[in-house]
């Protein structure tokens, strides 16, 4: 039988990054004395294996309870895989994400995690109740830094979905001040954390002048799907486009949603 890990592989207890060899400080998150033998945490095999042994390894797709969103993702969210949802301010990205967090939590019988750097807990709670959702199925934290997410996951939580609102607020909490380098580092650490926890991740993003992910194309390269919500603030109708989908169709016809008193339908 092959061993789970070679003797040279270590994993950071804080960000779960794998490293080929021991170091006093994690090269991903900067934590000191955090490396342990990787077999102590994950037991993930590092040797080639027959392809058929990976049957079902990705898990079943999780439906959000919003047919148009599930259709845009060819059936729903995949455990452990990240999705970016971008769009102009005021179109309902946060509302759609809140609905998805609620319904996925209800169906999985585990609370989703909503991480916000845009709004406080009282604001999100008010929206949750306004659109008829019960808040018990959602954990909330602010600000959107990796420390909050890491503590939640290391405490034993198993959220089926993590919502980040938004990418532009994401921070690695490594010190004062924020810049694009720290945002990128936090983004990469987030993907490592959520992937290890088998939690789907929905990352909301602002758009740049060209209507793409604000921050550059490198973010889109790292995720499994990119969705774009379009529409006009003075109209209740929204169009949901699939710009990228590694697990299904992309460039398909947009899915039509309508903003109602109960959220996007």
GROMACS .gro file of C-alpha atoms in nm:
model
  265
    1UNK     CA    1   0.000   0.000   0.000
    2UNK     CA    2   0.136   0.349  -0.081
    3UNK     CA    3   0.197   0.581   0.210
    4UNK     CA    4  -0.036   0.880   0.246
    5UNK     CA    5   0.248   1.133   0.224
    6UNK     CA    6   0.618   1.130   0.162
    7UNK     CA    7   0.835   1.222   0.460
    8UNK     CA    8   0.917   1.555   0.295
    9UNK     CA    9   0.561   1.692   0.295
   10UNK     CA   10   0.428   1.916   0.573
   11UNK     CA   11   0.103   2.108   0.616
   12UNK     CA   12   0.036   2.439   0.787
   13UNK     CA   13  -0.216   2.402   1.070
   14UNK     CA   14  -0.341   2.757   1.011
   15UNK     CA   15  -0.401   2.779   0.634
   16UNK     CA   16  -0.370   2.406   0.540
   17UNK     CA   17  -0.115   2.481   0.268
   18UNK     CA   18   0.101   2.180   0.170
   19UNK     CA   19   0.479   2.241   0.165
   20UNK     CA   20   0.750   2.012   0.029
   21UNK     CA   21   0.981   2.020   0.331
   22UNK     CA   22   0.983   2.174   0.676
   23UNK     CA   23   1.017   2.548   0.738
   24UNK     CA   24   0.992   2.752   1.056
   25UNK     CA   25   0.744   2.991   0.894
   26UNK     CA   26   0.460   2.910   0.652
   27UNK     CA   27   0.533   3.060   0.311
   28UNK     CA   28   0.160   3.101   0.238
   29UNK     CA   29   0.015   3.265   0.550
   30UNK     CA   30   0.328   3.366   0.745
   31UNK     CA   31   0.244   3.167   1.061
   32UNK     CA   32   0.542   3.060   1.273
   33UNK     CA   33   0.599   2.699   1.386
   34UNK     CA   34   0.276   2.587   1.222
   35UNK     CA   35   0.403   2.300   1.002
   36UNK     CA   36   0.320   1.943   1.101
   37UNK     CA   37   0.352   1.612   0.919
   38UNK     CA   38   0.078   1.635   0.658
   39UNK     CA   39  -0.060   1.291   0.747
   40UNK     CA   40  -0.168   1.431   1.084
   41UNK     CA   41  -0.422   1.660   0.916
   42UNK     CA   42  -0.548   1.528   0.588
   43UNK     CA   43  -0.409   1.190   0.486
   44UNK     CA   44  -0.453   1.292   0.122
   45UNK     CA   45  -0.254   1.055  -0.102
   46UNK     CA   46   0.031   1.215  -0.294
   47UNK     CA   47   0.098   0.925  -0.530
   48UNK     CA   48  -0.068   0.851  -0.865
   49UNK     CA   49  -0.379   0.634  -0.843
   50UNK     CA   50  -0.612   0.471  -1.100
   51UNK     CA   51  -0.856   0.728  -1.235
   52UNK     CA   52  -1.160   0.517  -1.142
   53UNK     CA   53  -1.067   0.544  -0.773
   54UNK     CA   54  -1.173   0.909  -0.784
   55UNK     CA   55  -1.537   0.817  -0.857
   56UNK     CA   56  -1.758   1.051  -0.653
   57UNK     CA   57  -1.457   1.225  -0.493
   58UNK     CA   58  -1.596   1.567  -0.582
   59UNK     CA   59  -1.926   1.498  -0.411
   60UNK     CA   60  -2.276   1.564  -0.536
   61UNK     CA   61  -2.369   1.911  -0.652
   62UNK     CA   62  -2.552   2.118  -0.391
   63UNK     CA   63  -2.863   2.294  -0.511
   64UNK     CA   64  -2.922   2.651  -0.396
   65UNK     CA   65  -3.301   2.645  -0.409
   66UNK     CA   66  -3.286   2.906  -0.686
   67UNK     CA   67  -3.347   2.722  -1.016
   68UNK     CA   68  -3.182   2.986  -1.234
   69UNK     CA   69  -2.866   2.992  -1.021
   70UNK     CA   70  -2.845   2.612  -1.018
   71UNK     CA   71  -2.897   2.603  -1.396
   72UNK     CA   72  -2.620   2.860  -1.446
   73UNK     CA   73  -2.389   2.620  -1.258
   74UNK     CA   74  -2.513   2.315  -1.449
   75UNK     CA   75  -2.687   2.169  -1.146
   76UNK     CA   76  -2.551   2.353  -0.844
   77UNK     CA   77  -2.240   2.420  -0.637
   78UNK     CA   78  -1.961   2.163  -0.611
   79UNK     CA   79  -1.818   2.096  -0.262
   80UNK     CA   80  -1.474   2.246  -0.221
   81UNK     CA   81  -1.484   2.451  -0.541
   82UNK     CA   82  -1.496   2.833  -0.575
   83UNK     CA   83  -1.736   3.045  -0.781
   84UNK     CA   84  -1.712   3.419  -0.852
   85UNK     CA   85  -2.033   3.620  -0.889
   86UNK     CA   86  -1.967   3.966  -1.032
   87UNK     CA   87  -2.191   4.256  -1.117
   88UNK     CA   88  -2.260   4.624  -1.073
   89UNK     CA   89  -2.349   4.761  -0.731
   90UNK     CA   90  -2.718   4.745  -0.637
   91UNK     CA   91  -2.830   4.458  -0.862
   92UNK     CA   92  -2.879   4.204  -0.584
   93UNK     CA   93  -2.556   3.999  -0.563
   94UNK     CA   94  -2.568   4.000  -0.182
   95UNK     CA   95  -2.935   3.905  -0.179
   96UNK     CA   96  -2.876   3.615  -0.417
   97UNK     CA   97  -2.578   3.497  -0.211
   98UNK     CA   98  -2.779   3.517   0.111
   99UNK     CA   99  -3.057   3.307  -0.041
  100UNK     CA  100  -2.805   3.047  -0.160
  101UNK     CA  101  -2.637   3.036   0.181
  102UNK     CA  102  -2.971   2.978   0.352
  103UNK     CA  103  -3.107   2.706   0.125
  104UNK     CA  104  -2.780   2.515   0.096
  105UNK     CA  105  -2.749   2.525   0.475
  106UNK     CA  106  -3.104   2.397   0.520
  107UNK     CA  107  -3.056   2.112   0.274
  108UNK     CA  108  -2.716   2.014   0.415
  109UNK     CA  109  -2.842   2.053   0.774
  110UNK     CA  110  -2.529   2.257   0.849
  111UNK     CA  111  -2.494   2.634   0.879
  112UNK     CA  112  -2.337   2.822   0.589
  113UNK     CA  113  -2.084   3.097   0.663
  114UNK     CA  114  -2.145   3.453   0.537
  115UNK     CA  115  -1.831   3.669   0.552
  116UNK     CA  116  -1.887   4.038   0.486
  117UNK     CA  117  -1.662   4.337   0.459
  118UNK     CA  118  -1.940   4.544   0.304
  119UNK     CA  119  -2.212   4.529   0.573
  120UNK     CA  120  -2.252   4.463   0.943
  121UNK     CA  121  -2.439   4.176   1.100
  122UNK     CA  122  -2.748   4.385   1.179
  123UNK     CA  123  -2.785   4.487   0.812
  124UNK     CA  124  -2.753   4.131   0.685
  125UNK     CA  125  -2.996   4.006   0.951
  126UNK     CA  126  -3.252   4.269   0.847
  127UNK     CA  127  -3.223   4.164   0.482
  128UNK     CA  128  -3.249   3.800   0.578
  129UNK     CA  129  -3.577   3.860   0.761
  130UNK     CA  130  -3.710   4.098   0.496
  131UNK     CA  131  -3.693   3.830   0.228
  132UNK     CA  132  -3.843   3.566   0.456
  133UNK     CA  133  -3.535   3.363   0.556
  134UNK     CA  134  -3.468   3.238   0.908
  135UNK     CA  135  -3.115   3.336   1.020
  136UNK     CA  136  -3.044   3.020   1.221
  137UNK     CA  137  -2.893   2.849   0.916
  138UNK     CA  138  -2.628   3.116   0.857
  139UNK     CA  139  -2.320   3.209   1.059
  140UNK     CA  140  -2.194   3.564   1.003
  141UNK     CA  141  -1.860   3.737   1.051
  142UNK     CA  142  -1.716   4.079   0.974
  143UNK     CA  143  -1.457   4.193   0.865
  144UNK     CA  144  -1.369   3.970   0.571
  145UNK     CA  145  -1.029   3.854   0.689
  146UNK     CA  146  -0.873   3.510   0.683
  147UNK     CA  147  -0.834   3.504   1.060
  148UNK     CA  148  -1.210   3.492   1.114
  149UNK     CA  149  -1.259   3.221   0.853
  150UNK     CA  150  -0.966   3.015   0.978
  151UNK     CA  151  -1.084   3.024   1.341
  152UNK     CA  152  -1.434   2.918   1.236
  153UNK     CA  153  -1.309   2.619   1.038
  154UNK     CA  154  -1.040   2.517   1.285
  155UNK     CA  155  -1.307   2.524   1.557
  156UNK     CA  156  -1.477   2.229   1.392
  157UNK     CA  157  -1.739   2.406   1.178
  158UNK     CA  158  -1.827   2.236   0.848
  159UNK     CA  159  -2.010   2.499   0.640
  160UNK     CA  160  -2.144   2.364   0.310
  161UNK     CA  161  -2.109   2.711   0.157
  162UNK     CA  162  -1.885   3.007   0.237
  163UNK     CA  163  -1.994   3.346   0.098
  164UNK     CA  164  -1.734   3.624   0.065
  165UNK     CA  165  -1.888   3.971   0.029
  166UNK     CA  166  -1.675   4.090  -0.134
  167UNK     CA  167  -1.345   3.996  -0.300
  168UNK     CA  168  -1.234   4.359  -0.277
  169UNK     CA  169  -1.271   4.349   0.105
  170UNK     CA  170  -1.082   4.023   0.152
  171UNK     CA  171  -0.769   4.055   0.367
  172UNK     CA  172  -0.511   3.819   0.513
  173UNK     CA  173  -0.504   4.009   0.846
  174UNK     CA  174  -0.123   4.018   0.840
  175UNK     CA  175  -0.097   4.376   0.962
  176UNK     CA  176  -0.223   4.731   0.919
  177UNK     CA  177  -0.318   4.864   0.580
  178UNK     CA  178  -0.443   4.676   0.275
  179UNK     CA  179  -0.313   4.641  -0.078
  180UNK     CA  180  -0.359   4.418  -0.380
  181UNK     CA  181  -0.078   4.186  -0.273
  182UNK     CA  182  -0.251   4.111   0.056
  183UNK     CA  183  -0.585   4.069  -0.120
  184UNK     CA  184  -0.434   3.816  -0.362
  185UNK     CA  185  -0.260   3.630  -0.080
  186UNK     CA  186  -0.585   3.617   0.117
  187UNK     CA  187  -0.770   3.491  -0.190
  188UNK     CA  188  -0.521   3.207  -0.241
  189UNK     CA  189  -0.535   3.112   0.127
  190UNK     CA  190  -0.915   3.118   0.114
  191UNK     CA  191  -0.918   2.866  -0.171
  192UNK     CA  192  -0.681   2.639   0.021
  193UNK     CA  193  -0.895   2.659   0.336
  194UNK     CA  194  -1.230   2.607   0.167
  195UNK     CA  195  -1.094   2.329  -0.053
  196UNK     CA  196  -0.956   2.139   0.246
  197UNK     CA  197  -1.288   2.187   0.428
  198UNK     CA  198  -1.487   2.067   0.122
  199UNK     CA  199  -1.690   2.388   0.138
  200UNK     CA  200  -1.819   2.548  -0.180
  201UNK     CA  201  -1.725   2.916  -0.196
  202UNK     CA  202  -1.926   3.198  -0.353
  203UNK     CA  203  -1.711   3.510  -0.390
  204UNK     CA  204  -1.891   3.833  -0.479
  205UNK     CA  205  -1.695   4.084  -0.684
  206UNK     CA  206  -1.726   4.436  -0.809
  207UNK     CA  207  -1.659   4.498  -1.179
  208UNK     CA  208  -1.392   4.709  -1.343
  209UNK     CA  209  -1.445   4.958  -1.625
  210UNK     CA  210  -1.464   4.675  -1.878
  211UNK     CA  211  -1.721   4.480  -1.678
  212UNK     CA  212  -1.476   4.211  -1.564
  213UNK     CA  213  -1.358   4.105  -1.218
  214UNK     CA  214  -1.211   4.406  -1.043
  215UNK     CA  215  -0.853   4.312  -0.958
  216UNK     CA  216  -0.753   4.142  -1.278
  217UNK     CA  217  -0.800   3.817  -1.471
  218UNK     CA  218  -0.580   3.611  -1.239
  219UNK     CA  219  -0.873   3.573  -0.998
  220UNK     CA  220  -1.089   3.424  -1.270
  221UNK     CA  221  -0.817   3.176  -1.363
  222UNK     CA  222  -0.825   3.028  -1.012
  223UNK     CA  223  -1.198   2.959  -0.979
  224UNK     CA  224  -1.416   2.689  -1.133
  225UNK     CA  225  -1.701   2.914  -1.243
  226UNK     CA  226  -1.766   3.283  -1.308
  227UNK     CA  227  -2.121   3.419  -1.309
  228UNK     CA  228  -2.227   3.773  -1.395
  229UNK     CA  229  -2.546   3.940  -1.278
  230UNK     CA  230  -2.670   4.213  -1.511
  231UNK     CA  231  -2.968   4.446  -1.522
  232UNK     CA  232  -3.086   4.798  -1.448
  233UNK     CA  233  -3.159   4.932  -1.101
  234UNK     CA  234  -3.492   5.074  -1.215
  235UNK     CA  235  -3.607   4.734  -1.346
  236UNK     CA  236  -3.681   4.422  -1.138
  237UNK     CA  237  -3.549   4.191  -1.410
  238UNK     CA  238  -3.197   4.050  -1.390
  239UNK     CA  239  -2.993   3.834  -1.628
  240UNK     CA  240  -2.749   3.577  -1.492
  241UNK     CA  241  -2.471   3.487  -1.736
  242UNK     CA  242  -2.228   3.197  -1.707
  243UNK     CA  243  -1.891   3.327  -1.828
  244UNK     CA  244  -1.692   3.021  -1.720
  245UNK     CA  245  -1.785   2.675  -1.593
  246UNK     CA  246  -1.535   2.393  -1.563
  247UNK     CA  247  -1.810   2.154  -1.449
  248UNK     CA  248  -2.072   2.221  -1.715
  249UNK     CA  249  -2.188   2.455  -1.987
  250UNK     CA  250  -2.075   2.815  -2.026
  251UNK     CA  251  -2.162   3.091  -2.271
  252UNK     CA  252  -2.519   2.961  -2.259
  253UNK     CA  253  -2.833   3.173  -2.276
  254UNK     CA  254  -2.868   3.396  -1.968
  255UNK     CA  255  -3.097   3.284  -1.688
  256UNK     CA  256  -3.372   3.536  -1.607
  257UNK     CA  257  -3.444   3.637  -1.248
  258UNK     CA  258  -3.684   3.891  -1.102
  259UNK     CA  259  -3.627   4.091  -0.785
  260UNK     CA  260  -3.928   4.047  -0.555
  261UNK     CA  261  -4.010   4.110  -0.190
  262UNK     CA  262  -3.886   3.755  -0.124
  263UNK     CA  263  -3.556   3.805  -0.305
  264UNK     CA  264  -3.451   3.701  -0.654
  265UNK     CA  265  -3.684   3.447  -0.817
   0.00000   0.00000   0.00000
